[in-house]
Structure formats: C-alpha cells, structure tokens
PDB file of C-alpha atoms and ligand atoms in Angstrom:
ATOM      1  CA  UNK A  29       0.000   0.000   0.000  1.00  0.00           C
ATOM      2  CA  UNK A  30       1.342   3.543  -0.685  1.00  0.00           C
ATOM      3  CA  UNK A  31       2.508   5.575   2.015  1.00  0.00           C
ATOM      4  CA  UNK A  32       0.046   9.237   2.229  1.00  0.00           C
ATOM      5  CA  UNK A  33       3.232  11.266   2.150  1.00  0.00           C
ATOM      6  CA  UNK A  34       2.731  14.728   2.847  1.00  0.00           C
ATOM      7  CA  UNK A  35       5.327  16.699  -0.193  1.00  0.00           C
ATOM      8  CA  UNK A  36       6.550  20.074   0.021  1.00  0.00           C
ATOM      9  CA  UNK A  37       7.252  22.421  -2.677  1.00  0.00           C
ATOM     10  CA  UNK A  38       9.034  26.104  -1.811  1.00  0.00           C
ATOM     11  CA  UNK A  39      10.500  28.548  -3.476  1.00  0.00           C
ATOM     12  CA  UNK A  40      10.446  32.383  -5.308  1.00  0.00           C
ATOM     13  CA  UNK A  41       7.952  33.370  -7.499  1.00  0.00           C
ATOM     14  CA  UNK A  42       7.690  31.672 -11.111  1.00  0.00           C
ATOM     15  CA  UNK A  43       9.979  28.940  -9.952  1.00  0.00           C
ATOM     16  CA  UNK A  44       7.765  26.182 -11.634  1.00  0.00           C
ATOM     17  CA  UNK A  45       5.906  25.149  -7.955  1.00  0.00           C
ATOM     18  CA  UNK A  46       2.241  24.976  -8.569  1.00  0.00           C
ATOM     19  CA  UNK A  47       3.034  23.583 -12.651  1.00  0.00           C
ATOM     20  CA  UNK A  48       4.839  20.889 -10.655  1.00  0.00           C
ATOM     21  CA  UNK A  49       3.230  20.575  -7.815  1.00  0.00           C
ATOM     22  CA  UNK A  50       0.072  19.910  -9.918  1.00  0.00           C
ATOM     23  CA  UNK A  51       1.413  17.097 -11.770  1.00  0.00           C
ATOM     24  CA  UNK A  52       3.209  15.392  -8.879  1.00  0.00           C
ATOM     25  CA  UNK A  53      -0.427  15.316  -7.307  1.00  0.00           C
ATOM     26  CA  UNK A  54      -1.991  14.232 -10.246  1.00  0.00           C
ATOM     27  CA  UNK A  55       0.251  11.457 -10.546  1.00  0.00           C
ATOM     28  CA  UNK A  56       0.078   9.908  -7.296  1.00  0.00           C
ATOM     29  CA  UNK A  57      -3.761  10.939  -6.841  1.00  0.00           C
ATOM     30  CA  UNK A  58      -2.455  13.489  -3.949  1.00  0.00           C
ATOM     31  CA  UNK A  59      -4.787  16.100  -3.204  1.00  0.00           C
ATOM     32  CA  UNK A  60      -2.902  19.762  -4.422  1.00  0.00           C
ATOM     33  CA  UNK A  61      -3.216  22.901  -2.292  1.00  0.00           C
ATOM     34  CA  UNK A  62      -1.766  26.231  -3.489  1.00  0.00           C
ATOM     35  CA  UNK A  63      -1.135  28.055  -0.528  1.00  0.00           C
ATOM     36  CA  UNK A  64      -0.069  31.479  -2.327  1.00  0.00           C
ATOM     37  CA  UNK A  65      -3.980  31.028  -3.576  1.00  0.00           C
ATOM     38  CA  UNK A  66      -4.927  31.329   0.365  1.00  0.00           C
ATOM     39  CA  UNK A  67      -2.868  35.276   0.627  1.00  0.00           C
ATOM     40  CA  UNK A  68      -3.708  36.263  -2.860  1.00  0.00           C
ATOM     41  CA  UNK A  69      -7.677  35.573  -1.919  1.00  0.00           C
ATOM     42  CA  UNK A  70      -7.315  37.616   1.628  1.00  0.00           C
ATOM     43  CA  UNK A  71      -5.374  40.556  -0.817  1.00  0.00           C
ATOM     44  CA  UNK A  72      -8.218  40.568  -3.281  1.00  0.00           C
ATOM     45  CA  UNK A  73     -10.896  40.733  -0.679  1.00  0.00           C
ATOM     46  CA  UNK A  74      -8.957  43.601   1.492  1.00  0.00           C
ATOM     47  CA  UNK A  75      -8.153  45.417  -2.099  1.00  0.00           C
ATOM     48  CA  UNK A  76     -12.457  45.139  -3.361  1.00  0.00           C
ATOM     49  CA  UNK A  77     -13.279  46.423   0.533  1.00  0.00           C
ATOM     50  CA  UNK A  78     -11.044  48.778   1.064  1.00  0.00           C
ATOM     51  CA  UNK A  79      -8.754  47.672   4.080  1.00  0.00           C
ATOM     52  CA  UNK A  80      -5.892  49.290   4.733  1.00  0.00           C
ATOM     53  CA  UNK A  81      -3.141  46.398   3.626  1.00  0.00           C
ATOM     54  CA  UNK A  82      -0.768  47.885   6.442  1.00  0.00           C
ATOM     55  CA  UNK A  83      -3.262  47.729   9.196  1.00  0.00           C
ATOM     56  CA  UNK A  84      -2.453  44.268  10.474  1.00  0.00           C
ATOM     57  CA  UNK A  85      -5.833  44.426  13.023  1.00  0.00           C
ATOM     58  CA  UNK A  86      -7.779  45.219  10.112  1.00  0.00           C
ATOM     59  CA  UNK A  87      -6.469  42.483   8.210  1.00  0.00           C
ATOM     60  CA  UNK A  88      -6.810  39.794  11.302  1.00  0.00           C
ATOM     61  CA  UNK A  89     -10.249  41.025  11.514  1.00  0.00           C
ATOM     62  CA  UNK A  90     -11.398  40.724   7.660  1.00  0.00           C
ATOM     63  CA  UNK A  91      -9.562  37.033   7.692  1.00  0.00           C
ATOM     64  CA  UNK A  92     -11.415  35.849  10.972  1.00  0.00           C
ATOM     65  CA  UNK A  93     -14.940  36.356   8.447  1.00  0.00           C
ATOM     66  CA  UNK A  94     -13.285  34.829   5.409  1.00  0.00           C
ATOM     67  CA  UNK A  95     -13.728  31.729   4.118  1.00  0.00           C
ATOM     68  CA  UNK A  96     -11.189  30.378   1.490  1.00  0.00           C
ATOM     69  CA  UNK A  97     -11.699  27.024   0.308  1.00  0.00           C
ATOM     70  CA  UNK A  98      -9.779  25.176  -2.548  1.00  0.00           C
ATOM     71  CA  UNK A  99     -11.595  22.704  -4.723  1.00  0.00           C
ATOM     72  CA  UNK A 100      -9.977  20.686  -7.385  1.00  0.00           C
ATOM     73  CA  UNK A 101     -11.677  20.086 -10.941  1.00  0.00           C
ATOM     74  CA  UNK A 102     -11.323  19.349 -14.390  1.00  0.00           C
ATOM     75  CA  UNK A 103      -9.732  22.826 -15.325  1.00  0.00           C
ATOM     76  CA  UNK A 104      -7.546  22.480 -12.178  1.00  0.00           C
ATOM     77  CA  UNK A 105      -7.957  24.193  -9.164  1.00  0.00           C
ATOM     78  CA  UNK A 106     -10.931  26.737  -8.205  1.00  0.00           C
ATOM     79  CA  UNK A 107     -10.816  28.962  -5.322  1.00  0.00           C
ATOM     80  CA  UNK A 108     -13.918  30.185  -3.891  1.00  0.00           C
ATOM     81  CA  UNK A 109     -13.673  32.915  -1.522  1.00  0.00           C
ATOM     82  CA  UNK A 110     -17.061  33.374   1.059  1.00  0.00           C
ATOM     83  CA  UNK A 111     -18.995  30.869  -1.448  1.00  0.00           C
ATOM     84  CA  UNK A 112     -17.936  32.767  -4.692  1.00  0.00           C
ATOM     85  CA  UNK A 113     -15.218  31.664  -7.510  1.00  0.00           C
ATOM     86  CA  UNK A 114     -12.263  33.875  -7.474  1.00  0.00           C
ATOM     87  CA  UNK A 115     -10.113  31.762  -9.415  1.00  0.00           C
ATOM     88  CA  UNK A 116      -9.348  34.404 -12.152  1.00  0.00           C
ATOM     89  CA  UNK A 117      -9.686  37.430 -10.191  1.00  0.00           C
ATOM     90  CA  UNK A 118      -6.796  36.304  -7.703  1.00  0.00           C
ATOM     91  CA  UNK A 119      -4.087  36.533 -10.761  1.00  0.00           C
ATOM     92  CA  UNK A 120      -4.941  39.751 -11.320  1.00  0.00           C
ATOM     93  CA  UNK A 121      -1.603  42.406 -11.245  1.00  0.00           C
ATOM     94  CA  UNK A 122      -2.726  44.548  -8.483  1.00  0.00           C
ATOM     95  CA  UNK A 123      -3.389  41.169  -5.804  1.00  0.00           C
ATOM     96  CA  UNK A 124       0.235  40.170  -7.217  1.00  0.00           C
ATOM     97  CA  UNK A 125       1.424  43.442  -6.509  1.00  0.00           C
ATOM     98  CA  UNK A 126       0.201  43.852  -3.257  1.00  0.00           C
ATOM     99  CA  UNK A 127       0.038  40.193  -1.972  1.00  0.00           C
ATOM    100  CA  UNK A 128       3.428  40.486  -0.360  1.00  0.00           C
ATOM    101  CA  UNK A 129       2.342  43.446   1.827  1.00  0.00           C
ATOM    102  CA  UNK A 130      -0.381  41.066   3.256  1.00  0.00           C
ATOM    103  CA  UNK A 131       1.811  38.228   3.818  1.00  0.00           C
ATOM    104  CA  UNK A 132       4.193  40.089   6.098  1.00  0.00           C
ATOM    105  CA  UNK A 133       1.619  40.237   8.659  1.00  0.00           C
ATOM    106  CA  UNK A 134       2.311  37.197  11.923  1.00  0.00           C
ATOM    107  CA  UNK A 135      -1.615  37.318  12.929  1.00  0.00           C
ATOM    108  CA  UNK A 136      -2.240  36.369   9.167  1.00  0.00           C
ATOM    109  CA  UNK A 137       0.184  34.101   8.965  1.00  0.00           C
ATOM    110  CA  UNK A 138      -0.637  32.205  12.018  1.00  0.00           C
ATOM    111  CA  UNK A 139      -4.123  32.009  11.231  1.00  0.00           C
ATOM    112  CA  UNK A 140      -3.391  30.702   7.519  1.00  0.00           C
ATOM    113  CA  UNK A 141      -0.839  28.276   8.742  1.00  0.00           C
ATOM    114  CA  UNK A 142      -3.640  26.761  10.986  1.00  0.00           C
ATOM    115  CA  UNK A 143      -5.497  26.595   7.942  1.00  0.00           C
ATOM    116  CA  UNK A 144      -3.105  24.998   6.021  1.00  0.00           C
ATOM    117  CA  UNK A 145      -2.304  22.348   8.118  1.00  0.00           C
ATOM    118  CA  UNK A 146      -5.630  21.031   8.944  1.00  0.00           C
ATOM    119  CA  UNK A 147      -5.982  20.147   4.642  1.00  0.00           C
ATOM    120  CA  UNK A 148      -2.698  18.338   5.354  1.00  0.00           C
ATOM    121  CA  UNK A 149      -3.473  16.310   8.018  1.00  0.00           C
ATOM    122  CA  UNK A 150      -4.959  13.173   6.697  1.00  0.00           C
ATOM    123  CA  UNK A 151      -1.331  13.545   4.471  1.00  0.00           C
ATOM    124  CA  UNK A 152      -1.281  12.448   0.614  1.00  0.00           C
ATOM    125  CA  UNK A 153      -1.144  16.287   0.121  1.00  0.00           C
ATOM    126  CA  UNK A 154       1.606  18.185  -2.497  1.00  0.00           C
ATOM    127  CA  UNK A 155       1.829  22.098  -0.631  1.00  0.00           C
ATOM    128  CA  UNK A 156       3.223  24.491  -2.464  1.00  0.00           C
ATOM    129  CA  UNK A 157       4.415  28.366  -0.967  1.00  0.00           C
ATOM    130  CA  UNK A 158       7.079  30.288   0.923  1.00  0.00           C
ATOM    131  CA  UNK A 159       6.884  28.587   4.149  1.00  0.00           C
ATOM    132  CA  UNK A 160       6.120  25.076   3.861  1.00  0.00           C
ATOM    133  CA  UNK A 161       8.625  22.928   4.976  1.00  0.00           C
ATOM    134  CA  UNK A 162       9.958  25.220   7.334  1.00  0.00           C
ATOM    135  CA  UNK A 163       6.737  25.907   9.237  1.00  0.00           C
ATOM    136  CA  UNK A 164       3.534  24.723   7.626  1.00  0.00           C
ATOM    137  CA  UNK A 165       4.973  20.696   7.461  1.00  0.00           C
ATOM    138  CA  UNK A 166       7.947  21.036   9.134  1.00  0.00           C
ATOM    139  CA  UNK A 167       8.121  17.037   9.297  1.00  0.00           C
ATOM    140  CA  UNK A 168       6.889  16.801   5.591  1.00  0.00           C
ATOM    141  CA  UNK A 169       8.100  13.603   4.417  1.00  0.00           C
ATOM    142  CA  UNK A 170       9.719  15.089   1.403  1.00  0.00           C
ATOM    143  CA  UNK A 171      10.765  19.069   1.121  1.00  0.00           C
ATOM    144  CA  UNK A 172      11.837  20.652  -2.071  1.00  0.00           C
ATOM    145  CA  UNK A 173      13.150  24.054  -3.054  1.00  0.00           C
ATOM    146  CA  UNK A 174      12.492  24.987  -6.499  1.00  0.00           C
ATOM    147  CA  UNK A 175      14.980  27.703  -7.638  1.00  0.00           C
ATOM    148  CA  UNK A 176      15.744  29.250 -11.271  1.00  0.00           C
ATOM    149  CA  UNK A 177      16.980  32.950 -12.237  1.00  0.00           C
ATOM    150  CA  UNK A 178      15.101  35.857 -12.344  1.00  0.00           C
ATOM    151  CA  UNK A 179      15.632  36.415 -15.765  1.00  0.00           C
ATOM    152  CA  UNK A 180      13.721  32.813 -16.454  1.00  0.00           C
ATOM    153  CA  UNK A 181      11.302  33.025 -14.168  1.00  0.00           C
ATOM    154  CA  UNK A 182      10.186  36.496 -15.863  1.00  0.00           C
ATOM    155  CA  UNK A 183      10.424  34.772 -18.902  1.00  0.00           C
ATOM    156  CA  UNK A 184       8.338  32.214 -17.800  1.00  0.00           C
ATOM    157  CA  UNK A 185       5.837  34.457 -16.839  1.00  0.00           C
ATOM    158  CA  UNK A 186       6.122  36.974 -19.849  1.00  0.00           C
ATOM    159  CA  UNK A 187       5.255  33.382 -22.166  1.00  0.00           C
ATOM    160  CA  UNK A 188       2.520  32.772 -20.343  1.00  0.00           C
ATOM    161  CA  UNK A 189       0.657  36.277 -20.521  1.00  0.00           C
ATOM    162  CA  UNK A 190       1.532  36.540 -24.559  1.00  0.00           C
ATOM    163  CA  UNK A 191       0.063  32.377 -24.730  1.00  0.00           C
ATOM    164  CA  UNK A 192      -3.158  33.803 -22.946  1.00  0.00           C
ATOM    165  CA  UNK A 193      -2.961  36.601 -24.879  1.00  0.00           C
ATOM    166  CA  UNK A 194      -2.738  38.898 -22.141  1.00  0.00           C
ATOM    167  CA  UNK A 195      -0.033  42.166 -22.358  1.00  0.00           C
ATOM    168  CA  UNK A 196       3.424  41.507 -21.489  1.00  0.00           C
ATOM    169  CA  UNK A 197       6.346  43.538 -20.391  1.00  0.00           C
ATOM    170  CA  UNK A 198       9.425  41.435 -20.009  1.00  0.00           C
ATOM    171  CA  UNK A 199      11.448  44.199 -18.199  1.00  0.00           C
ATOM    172  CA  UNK A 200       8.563  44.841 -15.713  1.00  0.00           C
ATOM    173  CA  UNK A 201       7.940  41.556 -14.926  1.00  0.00           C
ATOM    174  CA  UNK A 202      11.493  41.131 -14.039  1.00  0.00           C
ATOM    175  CA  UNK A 203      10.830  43.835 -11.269  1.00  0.00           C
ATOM    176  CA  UNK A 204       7.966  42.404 -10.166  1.00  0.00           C
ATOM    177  CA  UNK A 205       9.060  39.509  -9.021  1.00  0.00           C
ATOM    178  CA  UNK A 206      12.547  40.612  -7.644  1.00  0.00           C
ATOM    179  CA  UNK A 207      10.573  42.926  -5.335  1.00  0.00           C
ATOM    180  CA  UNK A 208       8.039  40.422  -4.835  1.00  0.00           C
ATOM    181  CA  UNK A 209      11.141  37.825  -3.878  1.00  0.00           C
ATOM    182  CA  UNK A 210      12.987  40.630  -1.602  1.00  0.00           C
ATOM    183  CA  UNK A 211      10.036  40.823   0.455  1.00  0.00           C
ATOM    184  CA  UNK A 212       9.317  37.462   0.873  1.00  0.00           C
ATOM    185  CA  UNK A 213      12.784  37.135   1.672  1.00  0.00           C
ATOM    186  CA  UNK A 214      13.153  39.532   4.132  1.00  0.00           C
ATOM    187  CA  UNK A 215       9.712  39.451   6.055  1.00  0.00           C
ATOM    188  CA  UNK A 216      10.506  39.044   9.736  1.00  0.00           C
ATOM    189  CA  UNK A 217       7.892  35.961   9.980  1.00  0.00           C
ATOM    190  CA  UNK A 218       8.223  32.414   8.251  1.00  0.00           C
ATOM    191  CA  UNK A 219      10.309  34.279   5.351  1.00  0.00           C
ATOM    192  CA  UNK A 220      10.939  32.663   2.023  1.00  0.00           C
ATOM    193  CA  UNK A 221      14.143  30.335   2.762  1.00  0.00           C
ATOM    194  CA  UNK A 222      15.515  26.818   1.740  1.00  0.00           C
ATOM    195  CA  UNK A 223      14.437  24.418   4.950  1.00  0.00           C
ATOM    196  CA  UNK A 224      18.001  22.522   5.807  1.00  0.00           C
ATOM    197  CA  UNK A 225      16.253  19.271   4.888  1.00  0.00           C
ATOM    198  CA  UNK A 226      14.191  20.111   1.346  1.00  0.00           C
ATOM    199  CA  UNK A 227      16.115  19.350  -1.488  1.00  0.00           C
ATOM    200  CA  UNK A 228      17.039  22.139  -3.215  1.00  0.00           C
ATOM    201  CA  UNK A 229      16.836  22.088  -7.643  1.00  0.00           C
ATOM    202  CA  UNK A 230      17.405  24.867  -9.824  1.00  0.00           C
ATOM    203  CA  UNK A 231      15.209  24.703 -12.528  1.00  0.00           C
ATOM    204  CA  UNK A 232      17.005  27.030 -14.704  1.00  0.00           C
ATOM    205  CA  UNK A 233      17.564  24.903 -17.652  1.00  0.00           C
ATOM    206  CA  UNK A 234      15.410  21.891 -16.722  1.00  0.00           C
ATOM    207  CA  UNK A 235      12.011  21.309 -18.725  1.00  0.00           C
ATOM    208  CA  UNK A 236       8.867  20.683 -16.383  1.00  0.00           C
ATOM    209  CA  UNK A 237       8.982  17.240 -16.958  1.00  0.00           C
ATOM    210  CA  UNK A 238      12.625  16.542 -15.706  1.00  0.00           C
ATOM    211  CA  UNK A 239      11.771  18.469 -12.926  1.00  0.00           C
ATOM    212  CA  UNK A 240       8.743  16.410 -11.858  1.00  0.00           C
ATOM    213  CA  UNK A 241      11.024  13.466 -12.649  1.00  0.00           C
ATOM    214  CA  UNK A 242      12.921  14.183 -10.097  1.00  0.00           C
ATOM    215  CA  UNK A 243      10.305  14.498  -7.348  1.00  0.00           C
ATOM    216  CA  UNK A 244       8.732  11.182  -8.528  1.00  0.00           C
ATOM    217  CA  UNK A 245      12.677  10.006  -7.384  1.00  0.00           C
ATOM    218  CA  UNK A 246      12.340  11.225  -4.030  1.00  0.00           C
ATOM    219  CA  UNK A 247       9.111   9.612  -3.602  1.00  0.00           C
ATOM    220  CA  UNK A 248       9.809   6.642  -5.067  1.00  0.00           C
ATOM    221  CA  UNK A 249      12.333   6.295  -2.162  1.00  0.00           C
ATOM    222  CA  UNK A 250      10.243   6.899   0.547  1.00  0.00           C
ATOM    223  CA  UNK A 251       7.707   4.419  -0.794  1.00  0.00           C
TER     224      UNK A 251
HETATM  225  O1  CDP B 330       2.516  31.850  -8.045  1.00  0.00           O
HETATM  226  P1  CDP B 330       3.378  32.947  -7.525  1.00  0.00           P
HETATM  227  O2  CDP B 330       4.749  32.463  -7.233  1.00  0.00           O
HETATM  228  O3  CDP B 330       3.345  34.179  -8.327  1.00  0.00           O
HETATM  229  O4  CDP B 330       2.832  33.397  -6.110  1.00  0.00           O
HETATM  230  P2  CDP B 330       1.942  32.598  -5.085  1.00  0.00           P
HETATM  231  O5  CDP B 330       2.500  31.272  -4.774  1.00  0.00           O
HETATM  232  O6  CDP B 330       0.540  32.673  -5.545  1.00  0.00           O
HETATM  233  O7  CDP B 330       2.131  33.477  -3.770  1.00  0.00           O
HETATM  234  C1  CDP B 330       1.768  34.841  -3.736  1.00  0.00           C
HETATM  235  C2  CDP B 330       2.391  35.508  -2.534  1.00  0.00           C
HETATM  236  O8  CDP B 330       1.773  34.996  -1.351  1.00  0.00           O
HETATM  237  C3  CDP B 330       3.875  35.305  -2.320  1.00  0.00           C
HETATM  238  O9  CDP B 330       4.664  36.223  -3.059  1.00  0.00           O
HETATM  239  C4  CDP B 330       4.011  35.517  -0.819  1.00  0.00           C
HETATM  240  O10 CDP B 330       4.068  36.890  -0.490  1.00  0.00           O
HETATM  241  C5  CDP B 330       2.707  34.950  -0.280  1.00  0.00           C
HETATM  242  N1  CDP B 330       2.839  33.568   0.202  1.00  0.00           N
HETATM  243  C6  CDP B 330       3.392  33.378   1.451  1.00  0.00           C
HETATM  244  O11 CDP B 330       3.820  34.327   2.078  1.00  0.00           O
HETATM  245  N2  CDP B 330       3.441  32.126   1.987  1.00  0.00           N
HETATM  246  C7  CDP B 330       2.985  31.068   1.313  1.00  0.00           C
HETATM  247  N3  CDP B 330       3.036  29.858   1.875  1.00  0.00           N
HETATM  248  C8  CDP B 330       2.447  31.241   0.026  1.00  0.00           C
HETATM  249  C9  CDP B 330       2.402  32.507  -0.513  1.00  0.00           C
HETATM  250  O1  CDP B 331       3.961  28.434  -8.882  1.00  0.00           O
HETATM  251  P1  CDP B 331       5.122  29.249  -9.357  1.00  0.00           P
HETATM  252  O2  CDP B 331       4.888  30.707  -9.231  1.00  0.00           O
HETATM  253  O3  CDP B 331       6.414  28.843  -8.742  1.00  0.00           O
HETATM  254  O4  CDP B 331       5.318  28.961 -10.907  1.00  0.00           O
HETATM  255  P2  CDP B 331       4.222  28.516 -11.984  1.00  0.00           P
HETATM  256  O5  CDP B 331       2.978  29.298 -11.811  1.00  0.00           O
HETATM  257  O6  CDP B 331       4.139  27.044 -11.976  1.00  0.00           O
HETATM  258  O7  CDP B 331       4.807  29.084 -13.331  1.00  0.00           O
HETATM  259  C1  CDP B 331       5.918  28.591 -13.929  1.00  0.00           C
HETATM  260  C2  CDP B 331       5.872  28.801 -15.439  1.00  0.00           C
HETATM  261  O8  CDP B 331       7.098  28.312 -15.946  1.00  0.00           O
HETATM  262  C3  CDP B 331       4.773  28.023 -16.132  1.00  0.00           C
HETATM  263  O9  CDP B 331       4.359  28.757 -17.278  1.00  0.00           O
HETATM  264  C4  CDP B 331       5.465  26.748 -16.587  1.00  0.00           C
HETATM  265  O10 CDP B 331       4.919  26.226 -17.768  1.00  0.00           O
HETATM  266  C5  CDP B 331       6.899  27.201 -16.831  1.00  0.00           C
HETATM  267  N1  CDP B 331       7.979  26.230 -16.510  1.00  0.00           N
HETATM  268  C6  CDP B 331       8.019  25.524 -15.339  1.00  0.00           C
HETATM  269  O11 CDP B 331       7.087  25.634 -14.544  1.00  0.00           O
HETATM  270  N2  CDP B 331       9.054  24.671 -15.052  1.00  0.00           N
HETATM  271  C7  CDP B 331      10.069  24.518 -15.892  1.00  0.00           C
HETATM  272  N3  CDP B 331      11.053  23.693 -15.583  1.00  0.00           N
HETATM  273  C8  CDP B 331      10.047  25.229 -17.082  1.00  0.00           C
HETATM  274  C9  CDP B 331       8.996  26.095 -17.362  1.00  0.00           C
END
C-alpha cells in the first residue's frame, strides 16, 4: 500500500511550484493545495473592501470572516472565496502586486498556517508556498526548493501572458518579481528560505517534466 506522504514544494515566485506541484499530485492521486492562492484571496478581498493592507488588526479582523476554500476540478484548481469563484480574479496584477504586503503580517500568517495544516493532516497532500517545509509541514516527508533565475522566471511568466494573450512587459515583470522575492525574503515571519532538509533544484535549464522526474525520485524512495 502507498505511504500518504505529505510533499513540500518552496521557493520564489515563477519557480515552476504549482506547474509541478500539480502534476506530482496528479500522478500519485495526492490532493494539491496552493497556498499562495490562500494570501492572494485575503489581498483581493482587502483590495475590493477597502482595508488598509498595512493595518495588520484590520487584516486579522477581515480574515477571521473569510472563508477560502480550494476545490480541485477538471480545469484544475478553483478557489472560492465566502462561497464565490475567485479563481481568475486572484491573478490579477494589483493582488500580485500587493500580496506580499499582506503576507508580512504574523496574525495572518498564524491564522493561515492553521489553515493549512488542517488540509494536510490526513497527508497524501503536495503544498506548495514560501513557508512550507519550514513551518507549515515542518516534518513533511519530502521538502523541495524549487529555484531558477530571475531572468527565467520572468520569462516564464512573460510566455505565459503573450500564450493567454494577455499584455506583457518582459522588463517589468522582471521587477515584479525581484521585489516580490525581496520581500518574501526579508519578512521578519516564516520568510521565504531553503528548509536545511528540502532538497534544493534549480530549474534554470530543466524542462517541467525533468523536474517532476525528479520528485517522482524522491518519492519513489520513501515508498
Ligand atoms: O505563483 P506565484 O509564485 O506568483 O505566487 P503565489 O505562490 O501565488 O504566492 C503569492 C504571494 O503569497 C507570495 O509572493 C508571498 O508573499 C505569499 N505567500 C506566502 O507568504 N506564503 C505562502 N506559503 C504562500 C504565498
Ligand atoms: O507556482 P510558481 O509561481 O512557482 O510557478 P508557476 O505558476 O508554476 O509558473 C511557472 C511557469 O514556468 C509556467 O508557465 C510553466 O509552464 C513554466 N515552466 C516551469 O514551470 N518549469 C520549468 N522547468 C520550465 C517552465
């Protein structure tokens, strides 16, 4: 019988996590949760009401009447915030933008952490975010650190907006995310950082599919 591991995946923005993390769940019938999708749902919902993103009592307060939940389906994952689908709206620039400003605060953390770890409980779950294995799962039975250059995670990104059809600015995007990174970085609380344990792979040069490959490895030797 297969073990219910509970996997892992950190890293900077555009690093390949939730592509990954999606396929390493699909494969092993692992239920995915996309932990980013949690903060980016509270930043939407502060942005539409008005909430000051720096008032951390506000923020506490507008969580504590917030539902999130994350439901898998056909067209991958949907996120309904209080009851409504806010799959779409979630991606938009200004929640990316100002997502990081939200995630700095420890009441919100704490409270999303709890979250967090209740869906992993039962295990067979793939995580993906900042903060997993170093305090969402700290005893995750496998921890990975997805890494690539800023250059090709903007890249990334920019190839995704023009395949959607969306506009692009490759030079922007590349400021985006190293801001988006610094903060994440440099937050006092559960910042953005390799756990000692999680295997670390830079996915610089590595197609999706070797990188998957290489989880399946790890879990292939803990089954
Ligand atoms: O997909 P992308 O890398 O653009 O971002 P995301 O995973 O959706 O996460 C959005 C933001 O939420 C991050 O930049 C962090 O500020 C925050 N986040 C966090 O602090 N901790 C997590 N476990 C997940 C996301
Ligand atoms: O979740 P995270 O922000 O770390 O990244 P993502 O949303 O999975 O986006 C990564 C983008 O890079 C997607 O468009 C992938 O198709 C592409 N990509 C990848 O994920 N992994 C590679 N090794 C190469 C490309």
């Amino acid at each position: 019988e297969l073990k219910k591991l509970r996997i892992a995946i950190d890293g900077p923005a555009a690093a390949g996590k939730s592509t990954v993390a999606k396929i390493v769940a699909g494969k092993l019938s692992y239920l995915y949760i996309d932990t980013g999708a949690m903060y980016r749902s509270l930043t939407y919902k502060a942005l539409s009401s008005n909430v000051d993103l720096h008032d951390e009592n506000a923020l506490n307060q507008l969580l504590s009447e917030t539902t999130i939940e994350l439901e898998p389906s056909e067209v991958g994952q949907l996120v309904y915030l209080d009851g409504n689908d806010v799959t779409d709206e979630i991606r938009q620039a200004s929640v990316t933008n100002s997502v990081s400003h939200v995630a700095v605060h420890s009441g919100v953390r704490e409270e999303m952490v709890k979250r967090q770890q209740l869906l992993a409980k039962e295990g067979a779950v793939v995580m993906d975010g900042r903060d997993i294995g170093t305090h969402v799962i700290p005893d995750a039975e496998i921890k990975v650190f997805l890494l690539a250059s800023v250059d090709e995670r903007a890249q990334r990104r920019h190839e995704e907006n023009l395949s959607k059809g969306y506009p692009s600015d490759l030079e922007q995007l590349k400021g985006e995310i190293a801001r988006r990174d610094k903060i994440d970085s440099e937050r006092e609380v559960a910042p953005l950082k390799k756990a000692e344990d999680a295997t670390e792979i830079d996915t610089t040069s590595l197609s999706i599919s070797e990188v998957v490959d290489q989880i399946m490895l790890l879990v292939e030797r803990k089954g």
